[in-house]
């Protein structure tokens, strides 16, 4: 008796059977679906949510003696209790791992409009024109075999919910448990949330695990609790008897989602793990915290103290573990305890292998972090290999608050051979070798094993010119003092002229910078500069210098002087006042500056030899604005306005071009100096010979420059 739609029981109704049992509740296309009450002649009664004639969701089975089985139901068995099993596993007991949980970003919400289990190949039948011929329901109403189109289902839902009151605007429901079966169950509860008034009890109490208002536990609830407890204790016979007599579901869980399988796994009872899995337990079922049995075993197998220090996580906030005072034990007691710990770890590793062999998915949960991170952080190459063989994804990331690191970021920064081996494993599965972390604003630290890792990355076609925090891989290698890594990068195409966005503007500037000078000796710094120049570094490339709001564009030599004068103690203190260590630093810096100035001078001379020498001299003379009247008389205003060659204007002695007043040589106008000291030193060391040679050329070509014989006599040049 009740409502119908297209010859189907559809809506509210009552169904009675010949044995006297009766159902009062909702139907959907001929099947019991929605909230309802089923009563038997022996006095038992079930009230709860149904789907396709089966219990599916919150419900209460009551007995004549007043006992009640309360919880979430799957067919005729409880799948989740409203009670707590003592000793359940919780991530809150492991705060060192709880910091990896980013609850805000990992939270999911229910929606009936978008099916999370819908696959792309299932979207084709949604178009009515491609499925059923027109008027098919005129001769067939068998909805169990006909494809139900989207339009038809919308009509069915409209008819089903037509007599229910619409709920006001409400917030989305968060997903309480990410296990696919329980997500479907939560979606079913969400779909029928407007019909909860037909349920005799408060659905939210059952969903939140509150049981205080119900009667004593019934037989199914007691058997379910015993199954979890016996699995935790390792009582194989007790677990076998409950499963054999079908007294409880093998996937039963307490109010926190702690399953019998998880209880057996964390205690390393592998025989019971096999028994539960053989009986149909879901190896990937998760607790309400998002922990699978496999992830619980990983948390126990890899305590925080087993993680190796690595550069990738150098600035992450670390929890300070409270260390209790050790108990007084004898040496034999300590030995027994260590042997017991080793034996326990062997048993846990065997359980991990068993779960993976029985189909446990290492990607099923990401709480507290993807399982691959545990093995990588502990530098356990064997476990990394096993996880990758079992399908662990290598493109997973830590939460943004922890830098968004990937397993490869951590692997390449691990010390020792294990880091190299793990990197080799990850490189065969990492989809993006150039993935950037989210810690670009953090300070840099060195890595003594970088060369081997860099070689592996470059062999797998990693990009050596990726920028990170204003640095390139080459500049980072220079800053860390790892010349072997510098050679490796240059050998495989690292660009020494790649513009950087940090405080150092290029790889050459990094080599010159005083902040990294403690990494190398004076000879090593000079050799590094020469190595970069031989690899193609352009010493004439423009370098932007900034101080406050002021900025100027110079060369690497200007950058060297800029860095030098940042240390006011060394730069402005008389040499005899400096300490012995400060004098050593002073000498190192001056030697490097003199060296790069010489390399700059060589580069400019080679570059200027490629130009027309007559035009170059004319451009320098016009730029210096000396003897302007003579120039106008000789060439006229037309030649003054013509385009000049863009020659390099710098101090021929110290190499500076920014922040100094440059004056040309009064004899040849071919070079510039910034001070009287530089002019005298330059004339004494090299320019006197160059200038005299140039004057000899000018005597041969008297039309080039207007000079008198007295000018040459002043210079000591014979006619």
XYZ file of C-alpha atoms in Angstrom, residues 112-515:
404
model
C 25.072 14.892 -4.589
C 25.523 16.963 -7.732
C 28.978 15.571 -8.467
C 29.674 11.870 -8.073
C 33.316 11.405 -6.940
C 33.276 7.842 -8.281
C 32.024 8.744 -11.746
C 34.528 7.761 -14.413
C 34.775 9.494 -17.784
C 33.689 6.409 -19.712
C 30.391 6.426 -17.800
C 29.406 9.860 -19.066
C 28.387 8.598 -22.517
C 25.095 6.962 -21.364
C 23.933 10.254 -19.850
C 22.673 11.486 -23.209
C 19.102 10.168 -23.594
C 19.308 10.140 -27.396
C 22.120 7.573 -27.366
C 20.478 5.094 -24.979
C 16.819 4.214 -25.296
C 14.431 4.329 -28.257
C 11.587 6.779 -27.994
C 8.590 5.415 -26.086
C 10.448 2.405 -24.654
C 8.479 2.569 -21.384
C 5.274 1.833 -23.308
C 6.212 -1.841 -23.445
C 8.837 -2.303 -20.682
C 9.089 -1.032 -17.103
C 11.951 -3.256 -15.960
C 14.242 -0.606 -14.519
C 16.586 -3.282 -13.160
C 17.761 -4.013 -16.707
C 17.019 -0.835 -18.650
C 19.620 1.911 -18.567
C 18.351 4.751 -16.394
C 19.070 8.018 -18.151
C 19.787 11.256 -16.377
C 16.438 12.745 -17.386
C 14.513 9.709 -16.113
C 16.317 9.716 -12.769
C 15.580 13.418 -12.293
C 11.888 12.711 -12.847
C 12.040 9.835 -10.345
C 13.733 12.017 -7.719
C 11.181 14.788 -8.228
C 8.352 12.335 -7.637
C 10.110 10.685 -4.668
C 10.817 13.924 -2.777
C 7.659 15.811 -3.756
C 6.037 15.492 -0.328
C 9.166 16.339 1.703
C 9.836 19.824 2.979
C 12.811 21.638 1.492
C 15.672 22.378 3.864
C 17.022 25.922 4.231
C 20.432 26.838 2.861
C 23.050 24.909 4.819
C 26.783 24.375 4.892
C 28.341 21.476 3.032
C 28.869 18.264 4.940
C 32.529 17.326 5.469
C 33.497 13.779 4.546
C 33.829 11.889 7.830
C 35.739 8.932 6.357
C 37.526 8.772 3.002
C 36.988 5.020 2.465
C 35.021 4.748 -0.840
C 32.277 2.560 0.648
C 31.737 4.941 3.544
C 31.803 7.944 1.211
C 28.950 6.371 -0.783
C 27.120 5.719 2.479
C 27.614 9.322 3.607
C 26.367 10.565 0.234
C 23.279 8.377 0.622
C 22.628 9.844 4.075
C 23.159 13.341 2.678
C 20.707 12.717 -0.171
C 17.972 11.685 2.309
C 18.749 14.344 4.938
C 15.354 15.958 4.321
C 13.639 12.688 5.343
C 15.353 12.271 8.720
C 12.102 13.161 10.517
C 10.797 9.706 9.545
C 13.590 8.105 11.593
C 12.625 7.444 15.180
C 16.038 8.479 16.510
C 18.439 11.322 15.844
C 20.590 10.359 12.862
C 23.335 12.796 13.884
C 23.848 10.922 17.171
C 24.676 7.722 15.309
C 26.842 9.509 12.756
C 28.856 11.186 15.524
C 29.142 7.963 17.579
C 26.969 8.957 20.559
C 25.231 5.889 22.053
C 24.210 6.997 25.548
C 20.476 7.291 24.787
C 20.060 3.694 23.582
C 19.545 0.349 25.291
C 22.218 -2.210 26.216
C 24.360 -3.526 23.341
C 22.802 -6.323 21.317
C 24.474 -9.570 20.144
C 25.844 -8.156 16.897
C 27.350 -5.153 18.612
C 28.968 -7.305 21.300
C 30.362 -9.745 18.732
C 31.754 -6.844 16.701
C 33.568 -5.408 19.708
C 34.972 -8.848 20.547
C 36.241 -9.274 16.992
C 38.309 -6.080 17.201
C 39.593 -6.923 20.696
C 40.513 -10.521 19.826
C 42.269 -9.358 16.669
C 44.349 -6.938 18.749
C 45.266 -9.673 21.242
C 46.156 -12.195 18.558
C 43.385 -14.679 19.467
C 43.247 -16.537 16.166
C 40.688 -19.115 17.281
C 38.362 -16.451 18.687
C 38.516 -14.386 15.493
C 38.011 -17.501 13.365
C 34.907 -18.556 15.325
C 33.231 -15.127 15.014
C 33.896 -14.973 11.288
C 32.890 -18.603 10.681
C 29.520 -18.127 12.394
C 29.038 -14.746 10.657
C 28.487 -13.007 13.976
C 30.265 -9.845 12.815
C 31.410 -8.251 9.588
C 35.175 -8.666 8.894
C 35.361 -4.914 8.147
C 33.791 -3.799 11.431
C 35.206 -0.614 12.987
C 34.678 1.246 16.243
C 33.408 4.854 16.448
C 36.821 6.157 15.362
C 36.990 3.896 12.313
C 39.540 1.557 13.959
C 39.037 -1.806 12.233
C 39.813 -5.360 13.275
C 42.348 -5.492 10.430
C 44.133 -2.411 11.753
C 44.131 -3.864 15.276
C 45.778 -7.060 14.030
C 48.250 -5.208 11.785
C 49.590 -2.777 14.408
C 50.208 -5.735 16.718
C 51.892 -7.709 13.894
C 49.486 -10.665 14.090
C 49.998 -11.688 10.483
C 47.959 -14.882 10.714
C 44.896 -12.866 11.741
C 45.615 -10.293 9.017
C 45.480 -13.084 6.443
C 42.324 -14.524 7.994
C 40.482 -11.189 7.927
C 41.550 -10.478 4.342
C 40.489 -13.981 3.263
C 37.096 -13.290 4.867
C 36.548 -10.115 2.828
C 38.067 -7.315 4.906
C 39.039 -4.196 2.913
C 42.829 -3.862 3.088
C 42.586 -0.156 2.237
C 39.818 0.851 4.639
C 40.746 4.005 6.562
C 39.940 5.306 10.002
C 38.135 8.606 10.500
C 41.558 10.239 10.814
C 42.405 8.987 7.324
C 44.792 6.224 8.439
C 44.847 2.837 6.725
C 46.268 -0.273 8.378
C 49.369 0.155 6.214
C 49.895 3.783 7.244
C 49.521 2.853 10.939
C 52.270 0.274 10.493
C 54.485 2.870 8.788
C 54.030 5.309 11.677
C 55.121 2.614 14.118
C 57.960 1.358 11.930
C 59.414 4.833 11.288
C 59.521 6.851 14.516
C 60.602 10.476 14.168
C 64.104 9.694 15.432
C 64.647 7.373 12.453
C 64.410 10.278 9.977
C 67.713 11.521 8.575
C 68.599 15.196 8.564
C 68.319 16.736 5.124
C 68.705 20.169 3.588
C 65.283 20.181 1.950
C 63.581 20.329 5.367
C 66.228 22.464 7.033
C 63.893 25.315 8.014
C 60.792 23.339 8.917
C 59.495 23.825 12.427
C 60.505 20.820 14.471
C 58.782 19.519 17.541
C 60.906 19.168 20.660
C 60.339 15.731 22.073
C 60.239 15.603 25.831
C 62.895 13.159 26.987
C 62.092 11.363 30.180
C 64.837 10.220 32.512
C 65.973 6.697 31.645
C 65.179 4.014 34.141
C 68.018 2.349 35.993
C 68.665 -0.932 34.254
C 71.527 -3.335 34.095
C 73.575 -3.804 30.984
C 71.852 -7.092 30.277
C 68.481 -5.381 30.622
C 69.499 -2.762 28.018
C 70.702 -5.511 25.721
C 67.458 -7.433 26.072
C 65.450 -4.280 25.409
C 67.403 -3.437 22.256
C 67.052 -7.004 21.016
C 63.319 -6.817 21.703
C 63.019 -3.592 19.727
C 64.906 -5.091 16.788
C 62.675 -8.182 16.843
C 59.562 -5.995 16.994
C 60.767 -3.958 13.998
C 61.378 -7.145 12.006
C 57.816 -8.266 12.726
C 56.396 -4.890 11.696
C 58.355 -4.933 8.450
C 56.968 -8.415 7.742
C 53.437 -7.045 8.311
C 54.103 -4.138 5.936
C 55.307 -6.555 3.269
C 52.253 -8.757 3.833
C 49.792 -5.879 3.483
C 51.473 -4.675 0.282
C 51.481 -8.212 -1.087
C 47.762 -8.533 -0.287
C 46.905 -5.392 -2.256
C 47.353 -2.501 0.178
C 47.529 0.730 -1.805
C 50.371 3.016 -0.650
C 48.404 5.937 -2.136
C 45.131 5.153 -0.339
C 45.726 7.743 2.371
C 47.846 10.846 2.792
C 47.634 11.127 6.550
C 49.921 12.161 8.095
C 51.877 12.185 4.817
C 52.091 9.940 1.727
C 53.845 6.743 2.795
C 56.692 7.215 0.333
C 57.885 10.172 2.429
C 58.408 7.925 5.471
C 60.787 5.616 3.625
C 62.604 8.476 1.886
C 63.055 10.536 5.061
C 64.391 7.456 6.869
C 66.803 6.803 3.951
C 65.366 3.290 3.626
C 66.210 2.420 0.030
C 64.696 -1.076 0.276
C 61.343 0.300 1.412
C 61.381 2.994 -1.297
C 61.966 0.357 -3.952
C 59.164 -1.840 -2.561
C 56.674 1.048 -2.425
C 57.474 2.137 -5.975
C 57.052 -1.451 -7.185
C 53.627 -1.501 -5.491
C 52.532 1.657 -7.286
C 53.418 4.444 -4.854
C 53.178 7.807 -6.612
C 56.349 9.872 -6.643
C 54.651 13.159 -7.594
C 53.016 13.600 -4.183
C 53.803 16.671 -2.081
C 53.942 17.722 1.533
C 51.482 20.463 2.590
C 52.280 24.045 1.609
C 53.132 24.944 5.203
C 55.984 22.419 4.947
C 57.288 23.773 1.668
C 55.329 21.629 -0.792
C 58.300 19.261 -1.078
C 58.254 16.131 -3.226
C 60.049 12.863 -2.331
C 62.709 13.746 -4.906
C 63.455 17.054 -3.146
C 64.203 15.165 0.069
C 66.027 12.278 -1.600
C 68.565 14.487 -3.365
C 69.419 16.174 -0.069
C 69.959 13.005 1.970
C 73.535 12.338 3.111
C 75.345 9.142 2.237
C 75.002 6.500 -0.426
C 71.389 5.846 0.541
C 70.395 9.260 -0.782
C 72.002 8.531 -4.142
C 70.344 5.088 -4.342
C 66.891 6.445 -3.444
C 67.300 9.237 -5.984
C 68.109 6.625 -8.620
C 64.880 4.750 -7.799
C 62.755 7.909 -7.851
C 64.171 9.126 -11.152
C 62.634 6.133 -12.904
C 59.141 7.175 -11.807
C 59.200 10.934 -11.132
C 57.001 12.604 -13.796
C 58.481 16.095 -13.335
C 62.170 16.408 -12.534
C 61.913 20.218 -12.505
C 59.091 20.441 -9.957
C 59.653 23.437 -7.661
C 59.145 23.375 -3.939
C 57.263 26.172 -2.191
C 60.173 27.283 0.006
C 61.733 29.788 -2.383
C 62.062 32.503 0.271
C 64.048 30.398 2.713
C 67.769 30.539 3.303
C 70.093 28.154 1.512
C 72.346 25.548 3.068
C 75.054 23.364 1.477
C 74.865 19.721 0.484
C 78.096 17.767 0.454
C 76.653 14.983 -1.717
C 75.299 17.242 -4.415
C 77.598 16.173 -7.220
C 76.456 12.535 -7.353
C 72.826 13.538 -7.159
C 73.268 16.304 -9.750
C 74.871 13.813 -12.114
C 71.873 11.485 -11.782
C 69.393 14.304 -12.332
C 71.231 15.621 -15.381
C 71.492 12.132 -16.850
C 67.694 11.995 -16.675
C 67.395 15.300 -18.569
C 66.702 17.580 -15.608
C 66.894 21.264 -16.507
C 70.172 22.746 -15.103
C 68.923 26.315 -15.620
C 65.906 26.329 -13.299
C 65.682 29.303 -10.919
C 64.952 28.838 -7.205
C 64.912 31.638 -4.627
C 66.826 33.858 -7.050
C 69.506 31.207 -7.559
C 70.326 28.778 -10.342
C 71.753 25.298 -9.633
C 75.152 26.655 -10.710
C 75.078 29.614 -8.329
C 73.904 27.334 -5.500
C 76.829 25.002 -6.138
C 79.187 28.007 -6.091
C 77.633 29.335 -2.887
C 77.954 25.950 -1.169
C 81.636 25.670 -2.048
C 81.080 22.500 -4.071
C 83.435 22.926 -7.042
C 82.804 19.324 -8.128
C 79.147 20.188 -8.583
C 80.138 23.356 -10.484
C 82.199 21.283 -12.919
C 79.351 18.795 -13.334
C 76.821 21.509 -14.075
C 79.042 23.357 -16.542
C 79.796 20.077 -18.282
C 76.089 19.450 -18.857
C 75.047 22.808 -20.221
C 74.450 25.021 -17.210
C 74.354 28.644 -18.418
C 76.919 30.786 -16.509
C 75.208 33.934 -17.847
C 71.701 33.020 -16.654
C 70.222 36.183 -15.059
C 69.472 35.656 -11.374
C 66.789 37.468 -9.433
C 68.329 37.437 -5.966
C 71.039 39.558 -4.390
C 73.636 37.971 -6.680
C 72.925 38.810 -10.302
C 74.894 36.041 -12.021
C 77.033 32.979 -11.341
C 80.150 35.146 -11.718
C 78.829 37.573 -9.094
C 78.247 34.618 -6.773
C 81.878 33.581 -7.157
C 83.006 37.151 -6.388
C 80.600 37.794 -3.498
C 82.200 38.191 -0.069
C 79.379 36.315 1.669
